[in-house]
Short mmCIF file of C-alpha atoms and ligand atoms in Angstrom, two decimals:
data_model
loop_
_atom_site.label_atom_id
_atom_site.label_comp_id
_atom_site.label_asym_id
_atom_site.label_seq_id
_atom_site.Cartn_x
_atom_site.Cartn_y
_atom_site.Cartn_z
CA UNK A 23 1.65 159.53 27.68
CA UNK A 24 3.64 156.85 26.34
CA UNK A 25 4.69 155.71 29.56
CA UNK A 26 1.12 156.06 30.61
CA UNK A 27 -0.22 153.59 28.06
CA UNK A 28 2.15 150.77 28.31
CA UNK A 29 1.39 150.87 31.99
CA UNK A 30 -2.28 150.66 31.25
CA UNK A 31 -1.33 147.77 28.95
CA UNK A 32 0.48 145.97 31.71
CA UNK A 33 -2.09 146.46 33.67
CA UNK A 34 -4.81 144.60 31.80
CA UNK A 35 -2.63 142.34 30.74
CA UNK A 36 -1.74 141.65 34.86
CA UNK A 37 -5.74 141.68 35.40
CA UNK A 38 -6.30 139.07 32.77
CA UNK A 39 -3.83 136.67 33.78
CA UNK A 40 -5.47 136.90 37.01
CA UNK A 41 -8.73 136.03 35.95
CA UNK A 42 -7.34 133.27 34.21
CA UNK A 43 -5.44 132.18 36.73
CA UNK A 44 -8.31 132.38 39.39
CA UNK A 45 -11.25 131.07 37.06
CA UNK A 46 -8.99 127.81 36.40
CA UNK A 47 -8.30 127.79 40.28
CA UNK A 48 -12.15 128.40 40.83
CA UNK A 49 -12.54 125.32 38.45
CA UNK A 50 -11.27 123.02 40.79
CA UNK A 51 -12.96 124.47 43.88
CA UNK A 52 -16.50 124.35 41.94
CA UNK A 53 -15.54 120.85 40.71
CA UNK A 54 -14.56 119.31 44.38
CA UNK A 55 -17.47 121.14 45.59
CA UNK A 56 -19.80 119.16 43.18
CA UNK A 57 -18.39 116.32 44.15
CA UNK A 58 -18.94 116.77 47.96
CA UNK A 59 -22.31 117.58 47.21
CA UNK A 60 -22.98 114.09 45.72
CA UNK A 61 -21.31 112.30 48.88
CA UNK A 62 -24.75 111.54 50.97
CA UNK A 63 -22.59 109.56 53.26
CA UNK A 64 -19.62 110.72 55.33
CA UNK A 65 -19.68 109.11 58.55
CA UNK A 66 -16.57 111.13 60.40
CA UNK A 67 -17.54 114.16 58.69
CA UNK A 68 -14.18 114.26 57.06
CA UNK A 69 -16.14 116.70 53.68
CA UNK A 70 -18.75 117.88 56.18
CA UNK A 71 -16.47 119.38 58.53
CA UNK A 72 -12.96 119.84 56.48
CA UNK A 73 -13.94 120.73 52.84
CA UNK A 74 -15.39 124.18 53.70
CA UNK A 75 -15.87 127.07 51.43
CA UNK A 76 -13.57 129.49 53.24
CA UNK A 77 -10.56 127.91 53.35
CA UNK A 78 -8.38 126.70 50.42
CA UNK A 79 -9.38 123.93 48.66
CA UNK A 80 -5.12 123.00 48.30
CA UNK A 81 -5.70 122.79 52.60
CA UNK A 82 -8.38 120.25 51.99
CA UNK A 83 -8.15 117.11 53.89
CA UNK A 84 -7.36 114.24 50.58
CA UNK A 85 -6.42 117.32 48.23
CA UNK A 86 -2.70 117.70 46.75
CA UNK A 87 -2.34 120.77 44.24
CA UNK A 88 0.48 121.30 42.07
CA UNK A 89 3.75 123.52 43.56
CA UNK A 90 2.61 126.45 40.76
CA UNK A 91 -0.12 126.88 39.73
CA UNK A 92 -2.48 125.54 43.31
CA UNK A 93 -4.49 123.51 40.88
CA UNK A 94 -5.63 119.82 41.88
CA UNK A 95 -2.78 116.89 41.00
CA UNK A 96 -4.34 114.44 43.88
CA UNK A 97 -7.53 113.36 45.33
CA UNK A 98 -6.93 110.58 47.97
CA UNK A 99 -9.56 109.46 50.04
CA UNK A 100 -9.33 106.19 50.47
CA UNK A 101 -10.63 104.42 53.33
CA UNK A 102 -13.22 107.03 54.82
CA UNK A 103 -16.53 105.42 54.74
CA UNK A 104 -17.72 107.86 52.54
CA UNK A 105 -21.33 107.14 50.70
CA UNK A 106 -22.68 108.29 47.05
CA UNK A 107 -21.85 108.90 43.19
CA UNK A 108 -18.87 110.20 41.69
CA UNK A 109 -20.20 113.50 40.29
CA UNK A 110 -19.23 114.01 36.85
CA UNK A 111 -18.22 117.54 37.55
CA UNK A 112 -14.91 116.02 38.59
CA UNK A 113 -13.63 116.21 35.06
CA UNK A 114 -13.35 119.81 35.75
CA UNK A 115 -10.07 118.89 37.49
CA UNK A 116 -8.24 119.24 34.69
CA UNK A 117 -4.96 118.90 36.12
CA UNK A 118 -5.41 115.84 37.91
CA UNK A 119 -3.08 113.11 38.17
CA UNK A 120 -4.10 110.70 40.71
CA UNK A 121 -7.79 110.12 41.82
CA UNK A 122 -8.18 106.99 44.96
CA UNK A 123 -11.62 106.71 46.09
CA UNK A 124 -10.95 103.14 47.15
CA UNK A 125 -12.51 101.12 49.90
CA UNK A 126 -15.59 103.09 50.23
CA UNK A 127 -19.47 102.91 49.60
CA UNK A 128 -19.87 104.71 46.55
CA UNK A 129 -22.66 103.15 43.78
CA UNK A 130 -23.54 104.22 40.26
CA UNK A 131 -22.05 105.09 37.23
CA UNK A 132 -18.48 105.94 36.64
CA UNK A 133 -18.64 109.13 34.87
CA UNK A 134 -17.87 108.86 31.17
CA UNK A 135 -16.61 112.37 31.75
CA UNK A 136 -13.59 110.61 33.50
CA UNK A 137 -12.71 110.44 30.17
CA UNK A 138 -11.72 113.88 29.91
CA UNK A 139 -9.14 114.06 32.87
CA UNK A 140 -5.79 113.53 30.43
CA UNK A 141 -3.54 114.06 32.91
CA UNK A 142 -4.51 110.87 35.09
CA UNK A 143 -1.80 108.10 35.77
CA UNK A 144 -3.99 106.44 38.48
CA UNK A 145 -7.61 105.54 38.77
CA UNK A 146 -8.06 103.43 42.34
CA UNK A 147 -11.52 103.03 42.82
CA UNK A 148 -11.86 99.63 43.80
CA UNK A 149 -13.76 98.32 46.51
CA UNK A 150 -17.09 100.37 46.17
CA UNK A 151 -19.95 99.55 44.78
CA UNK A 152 -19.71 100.81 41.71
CA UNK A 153 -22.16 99.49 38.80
CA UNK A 154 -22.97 99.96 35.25
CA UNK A 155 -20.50 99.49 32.67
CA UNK A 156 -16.50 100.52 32.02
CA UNK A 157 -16.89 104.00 29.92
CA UNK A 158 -15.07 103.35 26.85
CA UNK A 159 -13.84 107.18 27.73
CA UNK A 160 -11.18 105.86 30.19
CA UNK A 161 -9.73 104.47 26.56
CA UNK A 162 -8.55 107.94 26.16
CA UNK A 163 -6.31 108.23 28.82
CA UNK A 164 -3.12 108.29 27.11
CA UNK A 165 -0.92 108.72 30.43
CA UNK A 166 -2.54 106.37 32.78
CA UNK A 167 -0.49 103.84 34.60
CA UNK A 168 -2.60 102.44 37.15
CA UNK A 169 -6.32 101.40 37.29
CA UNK A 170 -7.80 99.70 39.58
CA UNK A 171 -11.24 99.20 39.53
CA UNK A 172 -11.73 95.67 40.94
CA UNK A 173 -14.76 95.13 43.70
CA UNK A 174 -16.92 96.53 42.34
CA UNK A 175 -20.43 95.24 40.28
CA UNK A 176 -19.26 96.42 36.83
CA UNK A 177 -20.96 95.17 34.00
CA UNK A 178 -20.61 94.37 30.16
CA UNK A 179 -17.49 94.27 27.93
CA UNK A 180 -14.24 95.51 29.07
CA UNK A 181 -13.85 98.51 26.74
CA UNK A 182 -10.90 97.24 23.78
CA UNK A 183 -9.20 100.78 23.56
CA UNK A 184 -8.20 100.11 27.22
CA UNK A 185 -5.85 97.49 26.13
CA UNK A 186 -4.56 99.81 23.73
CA UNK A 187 -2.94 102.42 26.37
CA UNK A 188 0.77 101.80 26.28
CA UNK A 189 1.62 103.25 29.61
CA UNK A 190 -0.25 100.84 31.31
CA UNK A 191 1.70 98.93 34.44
CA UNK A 192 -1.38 98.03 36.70
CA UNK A 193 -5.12 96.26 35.65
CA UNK A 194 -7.27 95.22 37.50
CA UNK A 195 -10.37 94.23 36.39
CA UNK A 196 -11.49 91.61 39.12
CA UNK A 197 -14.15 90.54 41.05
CA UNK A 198 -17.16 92.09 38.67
CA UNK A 199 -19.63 91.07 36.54
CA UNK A 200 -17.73 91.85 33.43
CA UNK A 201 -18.31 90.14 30.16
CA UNK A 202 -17.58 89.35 26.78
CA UNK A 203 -13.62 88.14 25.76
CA UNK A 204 -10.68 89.81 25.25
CA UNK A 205 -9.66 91.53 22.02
CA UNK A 206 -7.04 89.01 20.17
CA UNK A 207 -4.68 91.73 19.76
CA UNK A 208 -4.37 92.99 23.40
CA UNK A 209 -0.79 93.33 24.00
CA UNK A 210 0.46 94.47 20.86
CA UNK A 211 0.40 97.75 22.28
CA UNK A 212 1.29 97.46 26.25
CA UNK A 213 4.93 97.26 27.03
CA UNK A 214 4.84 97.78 30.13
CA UNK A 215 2.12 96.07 31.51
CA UNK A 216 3.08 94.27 34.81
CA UNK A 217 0.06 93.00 36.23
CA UNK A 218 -3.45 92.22 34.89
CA UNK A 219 -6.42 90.77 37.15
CA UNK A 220 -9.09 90.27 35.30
CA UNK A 221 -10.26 87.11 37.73
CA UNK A 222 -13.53 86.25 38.97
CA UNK A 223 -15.90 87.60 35.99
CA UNK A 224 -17.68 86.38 33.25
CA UNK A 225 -15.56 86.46 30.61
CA UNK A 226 -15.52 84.20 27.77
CA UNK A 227 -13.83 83.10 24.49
CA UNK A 228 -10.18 82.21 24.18
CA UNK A 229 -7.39 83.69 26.39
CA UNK A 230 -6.01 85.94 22.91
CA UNK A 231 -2.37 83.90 22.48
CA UNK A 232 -1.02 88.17 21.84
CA UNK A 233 -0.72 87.96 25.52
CA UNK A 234 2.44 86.41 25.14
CA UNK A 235 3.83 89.92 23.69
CA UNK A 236 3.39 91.37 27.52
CA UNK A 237 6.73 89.91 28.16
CA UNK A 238 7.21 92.63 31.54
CA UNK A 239 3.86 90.69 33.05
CA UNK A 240 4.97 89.43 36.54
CA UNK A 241 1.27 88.95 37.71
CA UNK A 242 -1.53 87.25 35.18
CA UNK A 243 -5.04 86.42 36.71
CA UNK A 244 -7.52 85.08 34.73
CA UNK A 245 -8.94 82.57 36.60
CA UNK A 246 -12.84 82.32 37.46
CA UNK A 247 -14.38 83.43 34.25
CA UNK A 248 -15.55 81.91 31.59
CA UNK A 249 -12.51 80.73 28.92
CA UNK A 250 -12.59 77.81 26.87
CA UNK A 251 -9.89 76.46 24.43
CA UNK A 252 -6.48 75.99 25.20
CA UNK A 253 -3.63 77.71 27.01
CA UNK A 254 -1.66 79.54 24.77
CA UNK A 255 2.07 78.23 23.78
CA UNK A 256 2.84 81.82 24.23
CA UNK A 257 2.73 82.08 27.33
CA UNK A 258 6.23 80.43 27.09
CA UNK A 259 7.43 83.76 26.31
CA UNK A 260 6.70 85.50 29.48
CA UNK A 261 9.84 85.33 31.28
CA UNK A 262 8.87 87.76 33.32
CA UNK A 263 6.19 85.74 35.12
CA UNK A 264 5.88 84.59 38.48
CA UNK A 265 2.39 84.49 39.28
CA UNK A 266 -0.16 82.74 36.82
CA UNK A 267 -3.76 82.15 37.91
CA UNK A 268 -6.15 80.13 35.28
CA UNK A 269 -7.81 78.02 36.78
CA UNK A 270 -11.92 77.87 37.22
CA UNK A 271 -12.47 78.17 33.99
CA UNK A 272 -13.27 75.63 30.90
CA UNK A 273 -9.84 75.26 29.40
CA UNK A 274 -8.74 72.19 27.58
CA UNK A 275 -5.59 70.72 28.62
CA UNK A 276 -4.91 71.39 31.97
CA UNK A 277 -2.42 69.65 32.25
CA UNK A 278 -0.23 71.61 29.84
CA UNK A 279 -1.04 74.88 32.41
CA UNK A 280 0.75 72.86 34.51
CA UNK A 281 3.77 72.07 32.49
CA UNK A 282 3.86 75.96 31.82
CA UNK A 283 3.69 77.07 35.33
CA UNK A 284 6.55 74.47 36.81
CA UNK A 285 8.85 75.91 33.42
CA UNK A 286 8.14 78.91 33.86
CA UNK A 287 11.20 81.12 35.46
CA UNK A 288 10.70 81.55 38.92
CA UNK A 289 7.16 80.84 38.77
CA UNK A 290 5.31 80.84 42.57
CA UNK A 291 3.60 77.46 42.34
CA UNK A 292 -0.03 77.54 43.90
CA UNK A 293 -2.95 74.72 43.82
CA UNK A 294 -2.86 73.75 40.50
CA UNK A 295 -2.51 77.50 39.24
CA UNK A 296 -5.87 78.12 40.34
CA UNK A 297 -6.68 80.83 42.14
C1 NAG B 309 -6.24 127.75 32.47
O1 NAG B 309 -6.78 126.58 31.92
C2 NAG B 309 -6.63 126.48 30.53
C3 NAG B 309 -7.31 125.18 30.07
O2 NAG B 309 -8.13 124.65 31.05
C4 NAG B 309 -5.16 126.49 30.18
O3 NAG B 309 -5.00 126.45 28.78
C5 NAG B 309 -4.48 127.74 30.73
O4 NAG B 309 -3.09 127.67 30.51
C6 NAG B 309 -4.75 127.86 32.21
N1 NAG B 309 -4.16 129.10 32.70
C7 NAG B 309 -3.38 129.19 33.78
C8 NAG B 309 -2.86 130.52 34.11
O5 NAG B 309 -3.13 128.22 34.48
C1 NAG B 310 -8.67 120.29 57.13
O1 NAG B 310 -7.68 119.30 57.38
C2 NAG B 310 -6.36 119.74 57.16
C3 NAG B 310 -5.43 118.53 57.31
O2 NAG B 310 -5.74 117.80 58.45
C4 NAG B 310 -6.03 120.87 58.10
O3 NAG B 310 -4.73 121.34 57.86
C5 NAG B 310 -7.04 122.01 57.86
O4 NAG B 310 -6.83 123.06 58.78
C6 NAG B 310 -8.46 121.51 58.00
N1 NAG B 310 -9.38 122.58 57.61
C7 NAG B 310 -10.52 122.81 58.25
C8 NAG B 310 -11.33 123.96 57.75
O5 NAG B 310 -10.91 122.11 59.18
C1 NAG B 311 -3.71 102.16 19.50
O1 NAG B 311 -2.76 103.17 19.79
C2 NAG B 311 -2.00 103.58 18.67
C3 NAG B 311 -0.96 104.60 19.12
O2 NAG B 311 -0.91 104.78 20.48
C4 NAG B 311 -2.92 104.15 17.62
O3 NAG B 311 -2.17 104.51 16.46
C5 NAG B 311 -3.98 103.13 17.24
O4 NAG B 311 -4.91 103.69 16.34
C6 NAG B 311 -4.71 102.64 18.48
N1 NAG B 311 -5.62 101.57 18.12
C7 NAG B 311 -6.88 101.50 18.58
C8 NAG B 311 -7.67 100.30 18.17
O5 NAG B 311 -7.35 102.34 19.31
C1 NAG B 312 -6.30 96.35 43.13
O1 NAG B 312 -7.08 96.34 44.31
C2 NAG B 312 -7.16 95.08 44.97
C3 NAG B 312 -8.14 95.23 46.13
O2 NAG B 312 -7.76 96.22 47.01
C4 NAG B 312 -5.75 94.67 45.40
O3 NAG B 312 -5.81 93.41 46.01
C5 NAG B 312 -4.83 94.62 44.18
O4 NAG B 312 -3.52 94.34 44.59
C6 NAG B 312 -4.85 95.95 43.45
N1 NAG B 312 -4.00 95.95 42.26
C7 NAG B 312 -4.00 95.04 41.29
C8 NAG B 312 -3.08 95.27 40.15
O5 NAG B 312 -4.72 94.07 41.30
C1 NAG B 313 6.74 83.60 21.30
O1 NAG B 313 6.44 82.25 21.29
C2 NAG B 313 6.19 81.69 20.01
C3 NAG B 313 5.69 80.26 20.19
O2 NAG B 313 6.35 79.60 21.24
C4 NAG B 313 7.47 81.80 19.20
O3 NAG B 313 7.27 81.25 17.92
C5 NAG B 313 7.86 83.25 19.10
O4 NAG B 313 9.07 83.40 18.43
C6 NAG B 313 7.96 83.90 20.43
N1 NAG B 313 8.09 85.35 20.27
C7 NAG B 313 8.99 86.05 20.93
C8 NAG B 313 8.98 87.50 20.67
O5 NAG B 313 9.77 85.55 21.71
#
């Protein structure tokens, strides 16, 4: 009897880890499956044809699950030609770490569910066509280390919590139609921030003299937007630099840029600083 029961009990308890184990798997399949259904454009039938129902979605052509437990880590399909909107179902992979849709035709909205996905370190989605504005959600993502989200036609103010992410390497903001300035204190908070693009936008105010605290910055681009005042002294502190872009925009003192970039340690000289 005895016996009887704990087996019973082991049973259940094997038959509920399943279905917990299988609904989170089923997540993801449901979740990549909403997102197929929003591609309207797949010109080598790389979804049409690969991404079918009775095969595993781990097998999936641009899919990499984790070792364990077969759930999503990577979605990589860069490069395919592929056509549509990101479906906001994708925050139902919960486990994912890497999502690249770059160099593709997708439009609309960046989910503000994209805010849910905690586990991301990269967010490539540049070169699309991508519009509306940055979803202060993606401020959430405590673990993120690379976004990329330049080429696109983004609009409005680049969302402050952003800045506030401190395991940020990789920005890239650049060629939108972002606007508004830059919270004064943006790199209180980023340690390891190695490269920001924010060029060839619509920014404005002053370039916020905290920038000067991102002392790992190799690569700064802020040229092309819209900055007035001067060039933070600062930027004396970056020792780290070797690429500075400022020009195109309506800075005072020019000349002083200039005086920074040829002092600056191994700085890579280019046309004034300005592109
Ligand atoms: C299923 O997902 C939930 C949250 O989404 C998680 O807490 C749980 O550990 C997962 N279970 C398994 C077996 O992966
Ligand atoms: C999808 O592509 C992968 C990788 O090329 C391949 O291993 C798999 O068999 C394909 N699945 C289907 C259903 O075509
Ligand atoms: C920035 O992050 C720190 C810790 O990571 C947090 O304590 C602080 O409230 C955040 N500030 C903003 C403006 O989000
Ligand atoms: C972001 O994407 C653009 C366009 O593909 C690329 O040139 C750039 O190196 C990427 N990364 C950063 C940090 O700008
Ligand atoms: C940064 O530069 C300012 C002005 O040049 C200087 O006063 C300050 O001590 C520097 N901070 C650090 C951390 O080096």
């Amino acid at each position: 009897m005895g016996k009887n029961v704990i087996f019973t009990l082991l049973t259940m308890l094997y038959f509920f880890i399943y279905v917990v184990t299988s609904f989170n798997s089923s997540t993801d399949g449901y979740a990549l499956l909403a997102f197929k259904s929003q591609i309207t454009f797949d010109p080598n039938q790389i979804l049409t044809k690969n991404w079918s129902q009775g095969t595993s979605f781990c097998n999936w052509n641009g899919i990499t699950c984790g070792t364990r437990h077969k759930r999503v880590r990577g979605l990589n399909l860069a490069n395919m030609g592929l056509g549509g909107t990101i479906a906001k179902e994708i925050s139902g992979l919960s486990f994912l770490r890497s999502l690249i849709i770059s160099n593709n035709n997708f439009h609309g909205f960046i989910p503000d569910e994209m805010g849910k996905l905690s586990q991301l370190r990269e967010i490539e989605i540049q070169n699309n066509e991508l519009n509306g504005a940055i979803p202060t959600s993606l401020g959430f993502l405590e673990n993120l280390q690379k976004l990329n989200l330049s080429y696109n036609k983004l609009i409005g103010d680049i969302p402050n919590k952003i800045f506030n992410l401190s395991s940020l390497v990789e920005i890239s903001f650049g060629d939108n139609i972002l606007s508004g300035s830059l919270p004064t204190d943006m790199c209180y908070n980023l340690p390891k921030l190695e490269m920001l693009r924010i060029s060839t936008n619509q920014i404005s105010g002053n370039i916020p003299p905290s920038l000067g605290t991102c002392t790992n910055l190799k690569l700064l681009s802020l040229s092309y937007n819209n900055f007035a005042g001067s060039i933070p002294r600062e930027f004396g502190n970056l020792s780290n630099l070797q690429i500075l872009y400022l020009g195109r925009n309506n800075l005072i003192g020019t000349s002083k840029a200039l005086i920074i970039c040829i002092h600056m340690h191994s700085i890579i000289y280019s046309k004034s600083c300005e592109n």
